[in-house]
Tab-separated table of C-alpha atoms in Angstrom:
chain	number	residue	atom	x	y	z
Z	14	UNK	CA	-0.060	0.004	-0.004
Z	15	UNK	CA	0.893	3.616	-0.437
Z	16	UNK	CA	1.319	5.329	3.024
Z	17	UNK	CA	1.811	9.060	3.410
Z	18	UNK	CA	3.316	10.047	6.881
Z	19	UNK	CA	2.799	13.713	7.756
Z	20	UNK	CA	4.631	15.647	10.520
Z	21	UNK	CA	6.011	19.094	10.965
Z	22	UNK	CA	9.713	18.258	10.478
Z	23	UNK	CA	12.583	15.852	10.964
Z	24	UNK	CA	13.744	17.589	14.067
Z	25	UNK	CA	15.072	15.869	17.198
Z	26	UNK	CA	11.665	15.293	18.933
Z	27	UNK	CA	10.156	12.005	20.275
Z	28	UNK	CA	7.232	12.173	17.829
Z	29	UNK	CA	9.588	12.601	14.820
Z	30	UNK	CA	11.611	9.666	16.049
Z	31	UNK	CA	8.515	7.423	16.381
Z	32	UNK	CA	7.197	8.341	12.910
Z	33	UNK	CA	10.609	7.576	11.404
Z	34	UNK	CA	10.497	4.233	13.222
Z	35	UNK	CA	7.093	3.479	11.864
Z	36	UNK	CA	8.207	4.435	8.335
Z	37	UNK	CA	10.954	1.757	8.632
Z	38	UNK	CA	8.527	-0.814	9.847
Z	39	UNK	CA	6.105	0.047	7.021
Z	40	UNK	CA	8.945	-0.141	4.420
Z	41	UNK	CA	10.048	-3.546	5.871
Z	42	UNK	CA	6.443	-4.770	5.451
Z	43	UNK	CA	6.433	-3.901	1.849
Z	44	UNK	CA	4.479	-0.643	1.858
Z	45	UNK	CA	5.568	2.394	-0.171
Z	46	UNK	CA	6.071	5.304	2.144
Z	47	UNK	CA	5.955	9.058	1.350
Z	48	UNK	CA	7.241	11.261	4.230
Z	49	UNK	CA	5.772	14.772	4.203
Z	50	UNK	CA	7.328	17.705	6.250
Z	51	UNK	CA	6.710	21.498	6.022
Z	52	UNK	CA	9.555	22.776	8.283
Z	53	UNK	CA	13.228	22.681	7.623
Z	54	UNK	CA	14.917	20.422	10.282
Z	55	UNK	CA	16.971	17.349	9.445
Z	56	UNK	CA	18.019	15.565	12.791
Z	57	UNK	CA	16.511	12.302	11.622
Z	58	UNK	CA	17.046	12.825	7.893
Z	59	UNK	CA	20.022	10.400	7.603
Z	60	UNK	CA	18.177	7.661	9.493
Z	61	UNK	CA	15.082	8.041	7.285
Z	62	UNK	CA	17.267	7.945	4.115
Z	63	UNK	CA	19.135	4.827	5.383
Z	64	UNK	CA	16.088	2.625	4.666
Z	65	UNK	CA	15.205	4.334	1.272
Z	66	UNK	CA	12.575	6.792	2.355
Z	67	UNK	CA	13.059	10.460	1.475
Z	68	UNK	CA	11.040	13.476	2.619
Z	69	UNK	CA	8.941	15.656	0.609
Z	70	UNK	CA	9.253	19.305	1.775
Z	71	UNK	CA	6.022	21.342	1.360
Z	72	UNK	CA	6.875	25.032	0.938
Z	73	UNK	CA	4.009	27.555	1.644
Z	74	UNK	CA	3.464	31.255	2.071
Z	75	UNK	CA	1.055	31.049	5.134
Z	76	UNK	CA	-1.051	28.591	6.977
Z	77	UNK	CA	-3.919	28.452	4.386
Z	78	UNK	CA	-1.381	27.946	1.674
Z	79	UNK	CA	0.144	25.121	3.645
Z	80	UNK	CA	-3.165	23.242	4.046
Z	81	UNK	CA	-3.933	23.671	0.302
Z	82	UNK	CA	-0.404	22.578	-0.645
Z	83	UNK	CA	-0.553	19.448	1.530
Z	84	UNK	CA	-3.922	18.548	0.160
Z	85	UNK	CA	-2.708	19.148	-3.424
Z	86	UNK	CA	0.218	16.912	-2.809
Z	87	UNK	CA	-2.043	14.155	-1.334
Z	88	UNK	CA	-4.467	14.326	-4.295
Z	89	UNK	CA	-1.484	14.202	-6.701
Z	90	UNK	CA	0.255	11.165	-4.999
Z	91	UNK	CA	-3.085	9.337	-4.083
Z	92	UNK	CA	-1.974	7.412	-1.012
Z	93	UNK	CA	-4.115	4.622	0.382
Z	94	UNK	CA	-3.483	5.874	3.929
Z	95	UNK	CA	-2.372	9.107	5.494
Z	96	UNK	CA	-0.871	8.905	9.037
Z	97	UNK	CA	-0.241	12.184	10.819
Z	98	UNK	CA	1.516	12.893	14.107
Z	99	UNK	CA	1.178	15.923	16.379
Z	100	UNK	CA	-1.661	18.434	16.824
Z	101	UNK	CA	-1.093	20.779	13.884
Z	102	UNK	CA	-0.166	18.090	11.347
Z	103	UNK	CA	-3.305	16.307	12.530
Z	104	UNK	CA	-5.380	19.357	11.954
Z	105	UNK	CA	-3.711	19.900	8.522
Z	106	UNK	CA	-4.536	16.263	7.650
Z	107	UNK	CA	-8.050	16.515	8.821
Z	108	UNK	CA	-8.846	19.697	6.916
Z	109	UNK	CA	-7.104	18.219	3.783
Z	110	UNK	CA	-9.449	15.258	4.143
Z	111	UNK	CA	-12.706	17.354	3.970
Z	112	UNK	CA	-14.720	16.695	0.865
Z	113	UNK	CA	-13.949	13.958	-1.661
Z	114	UNK	CA	-10.643	12.112	-1.150
Z	115	UNK	CA	-9.166	8.708	-1.828
Z	116	UNK	CA	-7.319	7.990	1.351
Z	117	UNK	CA	-8.103	6.813	4.791
Z	118	UNK	CA	-6.777	9.140	7.684
Z	119	UNK	CA	-5.203	7.961	10.888
Z	120	UNK	CA	-4.410	10.784	13.315
Z	121	UNK	CA	-2.312	10.255	16.422
Z	122	UNK	CA	-2.611	11.502	19.949
Z	123	UNK	CA	0.951	11.531	21.488
Z	124	UNK	CA	0.224	13.725	24.472
Z	125	UNK	CA	-1.483	13.236	27.741
Z	126	UNK	CA	-1.523	16.919	28.713
Z	127	UNK	CA	-4.779	18.226	29.994
Z	128	UNK	CA	-4.225	21.490	28.029
Z	129	UNK	CA	-4.310	19.369	24.922
Z	130	UNK	CA	-8.047	18.678	25.527
Z	131	UNK	CA	-9.407	21.747	27.311
Z	132	UNK	CA	-7.868	24.879	25.701
Z	133	UNK	CA	-9.961	26.733	23.147
Z	134	UNK	CA	-7.392	26.101	20.467
Z	135	UNK	CA	-7.172	22.381	21.313
Z	136	UNK	CA	-10.916	21.951	21.215
Z	137	UNK	CA	-11.277	23.853	17.980
Z	138	UNK	CA	-8.585	21.675	16.304
Z	139	UNK	CA	-9.767	18.325	17.674
Z	140	UNK	CA	-13.306	18.853	16.484
Z	141	UNK	CA	-11.862	18.347	13.007
Z	142	UNK	CA	-10.965	14.798	13.982
Z	143	UNK	CA	-14.464	13.927	12.719
Z	144	UNK	CA	-12.723	13.729	9.314
Z	145	UNK	CA	-10.239	11.166	10.762
Z	146	UNK	CA	-11.061	7.479	10.192
Z	147	UNK	CA	-9.106	6.390	13.227
Z	148	UNK	CA	-7.415	8.003	16.245
Z	149	UNK	CA	-4.456	6.130	17.633
Z	150	UNK	CA	-3.134	6.920	21.146
Z	151	UNK	CA	0.145	5.703	22.387
Z	152	UNK	CA	-0.966	5.271	25.944
Z	153	UNK	CA	-4.100	4.113	27.788
Z	154	UNK	CA	-3.897	7.388	29.728
Z	155	UNK	CA	-4.166	9.469	26.595
Z	156	UNK	CA	-6.969	7.230	25.230
Z	157	UNK	CA	-8.936	7.795	28.418
Z	158	UNK	CA	-8.531	11.508	28.231
Z	159	UNK	CA	-9.710	11.475	24.661
Z	160	UNK	CA	-12.858	9.457	25.546
Z	161	UNK	CA	-13.692	11.881	28.415
Z	162	UNK	CA	-13.210	15.017	26.411
Z	163	UNK	CA	-14.678	13.788	23.051
Z	164	UNK	CA	-16.908	10.724	23.724
Z	165	UNK	CA	-18.418	11.085	20.267
Z	166	UNK	CA	-15.175	9.767	18.832
Z	167	UNK	CA	-14.855	6.746	21.177
Z	168	UNK	CA	-15.563	4.327	18.280
Z	169	UNK	CA	-12.521	5.677	16.441
Z	170	UNK	CA	-10.055	5.146	19.329
Z	171	UNK	CA	-7.204	2.662	19.257
Z	172	UNK	CA	-4.212	2.197	21.616
Z	173	UNK	CA	-0.945	1.129	20.006
Z	174	UNK	CA	2.306	1.590	21.947
Z	175	UNK	CA	5.365	2.951	20.257
Z	176	UNK	CA	7.626	0.336	18.605
Z	177	UNK	CA	11.238	-0.010	19.670
Z	178	UNK	CA	13.312	-0.053	16.501
Z	179	UNK	CA	16.764	-0.386	18.043
Z	180	UNK	CA	19.914	-1.839	16.456
Z	181	UNK	CA	22.370	-3.742	18.749
Z	182	UNK	CA	24.843	-1.331	20.250
Z	183	UNK	CA	27.995	-1.439	22.310
Z	184	UNK	CA	27.678	0.620	25.522
Z	185	UNK	CA	29.826	3.637	25.758
Z	186	UNK	CA	32.307	3.725	28.687
Z	187	UNK	CA	31.953	6.346	31.388
Z	188	UNK	CA	35.312	6.263	33.123
Z	189	UNK	CA	34.441	9.190	35.299
Z	190	UNK	CA	31.197	7.668	36.336
Z	191	UNK	CA	32.758	4.423	37.711
Z	192	UNK	CA	31.854	3.912	41.342
Z	193	UNK	CA	28.795	6.129	40.906
Z	194	UNK	CA	25.166	5.316	40.148
Z	195	UNK	CA	24.719	6.760	36.652
Z	196	UNK	CA	21.202	7.903	35.814
Z	197	UNK	CA	20.601	8.946	32.164
Z	198	UNK	CA	17.741	11.193	31.177
Z	199	UNK	CA	16.855	11.855	27.473
Z	200	UNK	CA	14.382	14.736	27.169
Z	201	UNK	CA	14.332	18.191	25.825
Z	202	UNK	CA	14.951	21.080	28.237
Z	203	UNK	CA	11.434	22.420	28.826
Z	204	UNK	CA	9.630	23.042	32.108
Z	205	UNK	CA	7.159	20.225	31.546
Z	206	UNK	CA	10.104	17.802	31.379
Z	207	UNK	CA	11.074	19.104	34.965
Z	208	UNK	CA	14.932	19.690	34.709
Z	209	UNK	CA	14.634	22.413	37.302
Z	210	UNK	CA	12.955	20.229	39.976
Z	211	UNK	CA	15.423	17.475	39.256
Z	212	UNK	CA	18.434	19.786	39.779
Z	213	UNK	CA	16.782	21.139	42.978
Z	214	UNK	CA	16.243	17.675	44.177
Z	215	UNK	CA	19.930	16.761	43.819
Z	216	UNK	CA	20.799	19.990	45.794
Z	217	UNK	CA	18.693	18.385	48.620
Z	218	UNK	CA	20.929	15.329	48.823
Z	219	UNK	CA	23.670	15.027	51.364
Z	220	UNK	CA	27.267	15.414	50.277
Z	221	UNK	CA	27.836	11.621	50.561
Z	222	UNK	CA	24.735	10.950	48.462
Z	223	UNK	CA	25.934	13.446	45.854
Z	224	UNK	CA	29.270	11.736	45.709
Z	225	UNK	CA	27.532	8.470	44.943
Z	226	UNK	CA	25.356	9.613	42.025
Z	227	UNK	CA	25.727	10.995	38.547
Z	228	UNK	CA	22.961	12.248	36.333
Z	229	UNK	CA	23.520	12.912	32.684
Z	230	UNK	CA	20.613	14.754	30.860
Z	231	UNK	CA	20.679	14.807	26.985
Z	232	UNK	CA	18.232	17.115	25.136
Z	233	UNK	CA	17.668	20.183	23.182
Z	234	UNK	CA	18.257	23.357	25.097
Z	235	UNK	CA	16.379	25.513	22.784
Z	236	UNK	CA	13.065	23.807	22.171
Z	237	UNK	CA	11.366	27.008	20.977
Z	238	UNK	CA	13.592	29.372	18.963
Z	239	UNK	CA	15.251	31.788	21.318
Z	240	UNK	CA	13.857	30.177	24.492
Z	241	UNK	CA	16.390	28.356	26.684
Z	242	UNK	CA	14.932	29.366	29.919
Z	243	UNK	CA	14.427	25.906	31.416
Z	244	UNK	CA	18.015	24.892	30.402
Z	245	UNK	CA	19.439	28.224	31.739
Z	246	UNK	CA	17.554	27.877	35.155
Z	247	UNK	CA	18.644	24.224	35.626
Z	248	UNK	CA	22.206	25.231	34.718
Z	249	UNK	CA	22.212	27.967	37.261
Z	250	UNK	CA	21.036	25.634	39.999
Z	251	UNK	CA	23.882	23.194	39.068
Z	252	UNK	CA	26.343	26.033	39.104
Z	253	UNK	CA	25.170	27.869	42.279
Z	254	UNK	CA	24.936	24.628	44.305
Z	255	UNK	CA	28.258	23.132	43.165
Z	256	UNK	CA	26.606	20.135	41.448
Z	257	UNK	CA	28.740	19.897	38.318
Z	258	UNK	CA	30.324	16.631	39.503
Z	259	UNK	CA	26.979	14.918	39.793
Z	260	UNK	CA	24.644	16.579	37.292
Z	261	UNK	CA	25.736	17.129	33.672
Z	262	UNK	CA	23.387	18.824	31.107
Z	263	UNK	CA	24.164	17.932	27.491
Z	264	UNK	CA	22.757	18.890	24.067
Z	265	UNK	CA	20.871	16.191	22.262
Z	266	UNK	CA	23.010	13.596	20.392
Z	267	UNK	CA	21.851	11.643	17.434
Z	268	UNK	CA	23.242	8.169	18.666
Z	269	UNK	CA	21.773	8.061	22.140
Z	270	UNK	CA	21.411	4.275	22.318
Z	271	UNK	CA	24.983	3.492	23.452
Z	272	UNK	CA	24.647	6.113	26.194
Z	273	UNK	CA	21.366	4.481	27.445
Z	274	UNK	CA	23.054	1.082	27.225
Z	275	UNK	CA	25.881	2.217	29.546
Z	276	UNK	CA	23.566	3.682	32.115
Z	277	UNK	CA	22.691	2.082	35.473
Z	278	UNK	CA	19.218	3.592	35.530
Z	279	UNK	CA	17.038	5.413	33.058
Z	280	UNK	CA	15.113	8.392	34.431
Z	281	UNK	CA	12.124	10.462	33.420
Z	282	UNK	CA	10.921	13.462	35.687
Z	283	UNK	CA	8.217	14.939	33.433
Z	284	UNK	CA	4.997	16.358	34.755
Z	285	UNK	CA	3.051	15.226	31.653
Z	286	UNK	CA	3.812	12.604	29.058
Z	287	UNK	CA	2.307	10.418	26.323
Z	288	UNK	CA	4.316	7.288	25.996
Z	289	UNK	CA	7.909	8.244	26.794
Z	290	UNK	CA	10.414	6.964	24.300
Z	291	UNK	CA	13.278	7.127	26.756
Z	292	UNK	CA	11.598	4.854	29.282
Z	293	UNK	CA	10.668	2.316	26.574
Z	294	UNK	CA	14.292	2.339	25.329
Z	295	UNK	CA	15.600	2.002	28.846
Z	296	UNK	CA	13.425	-1.067	29.349
Z	297	UNK	CA	14.694	-2.571	26.113
Z	298	UNK	CA	18.245	-2.185	27.300
Z	299	UNK	CA	17.345	-3.941	30.636
Z	300	UNK	CA	17.594	-0.848	32.855
Z	301	UNK	CA	15.758	-0.199	36.115
Z	302	UNK	CA	13.377	2.729	35.612
Z	303	UNK	CA	12.994	5.723	37.798
Z	304	UNK	CA	10.059	8.015	36.714
Z	305	UNK	CA	7.365	10.361	37.872
Z	306	UNK	CA	3.731	9.109	37.897
Z	307	UNK	CA	2.890	10.040	34.269
Z	308	UNK	CA	1.695	8.098	31.237
Z	309	UNK	CA	1.088	4.385	31.876
Z	310	UNK	CA	3.639	4.430	34.801
Z	311	UNK	CA	2.065	1.437	36.433
Z	312	UNK	CA	2.940	-0.588	33.385
Z	313	UNK	CA	6.279	0.932	32.594
Z	314	UNK	CA	7.777	1.152	36.108
Z	315	UNK	CA	5.401	-0.599	38.499
Z	316	UNK	CA	5.980	-4.177	37.575
Z	317	UNK	CA	8.966	-4.792	39.808
Z	318	UNK	CA	11.235	-3.216	37.392
Z	319	UNK	CA	11.415	0.394	38.684
Z	320	UNK	CA	10.858	3.101	41.192
Z	321	UNK	CA	7.973	5.653	40.835
Z	322	UNK	CA	8.447	9.115	42.434
Z	323	UNK	CA	5.831	10.110	44.945
Z	324	UNK	CA	5.303	13.389	43.079
Z	325	UNK	CA	6.801	16.013	40.767
Z	326	UNK	CA	8.560	18.378	43.142
Z	327	UNK	CA	12.119	18.411	44.404
Z	328	UNK	CA	11.494	16.715	47.788
Z	329	UNK	CA	9.586	13.821	46.097
Z	330	UNK	CA	12.267	13.412	43.436
Z	331	UNK	CA	15.061	13.501	46.083
Z	332	UNK	CA	13.317	10.697	47.995
Z	333	UNK	CA	13.129	8.696	44.873
Z	334	UNK	CA	16.900	9.336	44.152
Z	335	UNK	CA	17.684	8.062	47.620
Z	336	UNK	CA	15.710	4.823	46.955
Z	337	UNK	CA	17.780	4.336	43.832
Z	338	UNK	CA	21.015	4.796	45.832
Z	339	UNK	CA	19.869	2.125	48.206
Z	340	UNK	CA	19.432	-0.565	45.528
Z	341	UNK	CA	21.961	-3.522	45.715
Z	342	UNK	CA	23.618	-4.949	42.694
Z	343	UNK	CA	21.183	-7.892	42.923
Z	344	UNK	CA	18.166	-5.485	43.032
Z	345	UNK	CA	19.495	-3.653	39.894
Z	346	UNK	CA	20.002	-6.991	38.032
Z	347	UNK	CA	16.491	-8.280	38.902
Z	348	UNK	CA	14.811	-4.978	38.027
Z	349	UNK	CA	16.770	-4.647	34.772
Z	350	UNK	CA	15.783	-8.262	33.710
Z	351	UNK	CA	12.186	-7.517	34.348
Z	352	UNK	CA	12.403	-4.383	32.268
Z	353	UNK	CA	13.815	-6.356	29.331
Z	354	UNK	CA	11.079	-8.923	29.487
Z	355	UNK	CA	8.330	-6.308	29.671
Z	356	UNK	CA	9.774	-4.370	26.739
Z	357	UNK	CA	9.813	-7.368	24.464
Z	358	UNK	CA	6.157	-8.092	25.284
Z	359	UNK	CA	5.022	-4.443	25.002
Z	360	UNK	CA	7.154	-2.826	22.336
Z	361	UNK	CA	8.516	-5.383	19.932
Z	362	UNK	CA	8.478	-4.069	16.322
Z	363	UNK	CA	6.776	-7.276	15.081
Z	364	UNK	CA	3.952	-6.980	17.482
Z	365	UNK	CA	3.448	-3.224	16.953
Z	366	UNK	CA	3.750	-3.627	13.189
Z	367	UNK	CA	1.092	-6.296	13.216
Z	368	UNK	CA	-1.233	-3.953	15.092
Z	369	UNK	CA	-0.704	-1.136	12.678
Z	370	UNK	CA	-1.054	-3.299	9.601
Z	371	UNK	CA	-4.287	-4.732	11.098
Z	372	UNK	CA	-5.712	-1.259	11.577
Z	373	UNK	CA	-4.636	-0.211	8.034
Z	374	UNK	CA	-6.028	-3.325	6.450
Z	375	UNK	CA	-9.299	-2.832	8.202
Z	376	UNK	CA	-9.633	0.736	7.092
Z	377	UNK	CA	-8.599	0.202	3.486
Z	378	UNK	CA	-10.744	-3.035	3.273
Z	379	UNK	CA	-13.720	-1.081	4.546
Z	380	UNK	CA	-12.979	1.628	1.987
Z	381	UNK	CA	-12.881	-0.935	-0.917
């Protein structure tokens, strides 16, 4: 089948990574994939090109021109299915699917933020999901929020977890981290990811606890052009409290898997999440999980494979860090093994691809 994947860009976000991963699974399944973007960013371009898929860049003068240009491209290429990720691409895909069209549309809800369902803008944009043939959520939490906010779309709802498309890697060595508990966080530096509270939490630890831990955070410091406030505030806390030996804030790196594979624990401290890629990847690499109570946390870290923070503020995170420091080697091994088993059951590419192909076949079969 011909599948068109629509997203804003190939930038270094979690949604972009997941759609690129899906494009690979679709290609491996024998589908022809057209990847459509409308913003210039190429973080995942090489990965996309590596399996023979190339992006079509839609140039436009304004928002209306963008919608018309996307619809024109879809009418010209006549895909069987259009799959869109993120709120604005979903809206563009829905408006493009108004009136006669040849494709089936699958929109995706990757967020479990309340603001994604209650703000005037969100409500306006989501009402256009009436033109979507299926709405896929990547967590049970997000699906529940959708059904509560828009019960009229309940029959369109599906939950499919993110696939883990991970090549075998050799862990990177961390010589300076030997003898310390190394926690790796992979998330952009924005307030909802909670870097400020994490750094404040480390400042609450005793000197001996700080000497026993090292946290490496990798992510974009400038999520919105010109806005590095979250990164700057977290950096100031690290500097002002003398935490540079135990907290290191890094820019995003393309090849993050060897870093995750070398970690002792994979952490997530967000206040809201859909399905967190970093946690799924940490589970795949057999790591104990430390996370705040977001997304399907009871599935991701509540199965004997992790520690769930009691809240989102610095004291709650500090208490969870102390629990991590108290884990024995035996505890770490047992929890890591459990993570690996869970990841295979929940996120294996074969299982996820089968779910997507089943949904696509049902929709296209119904169309025919």
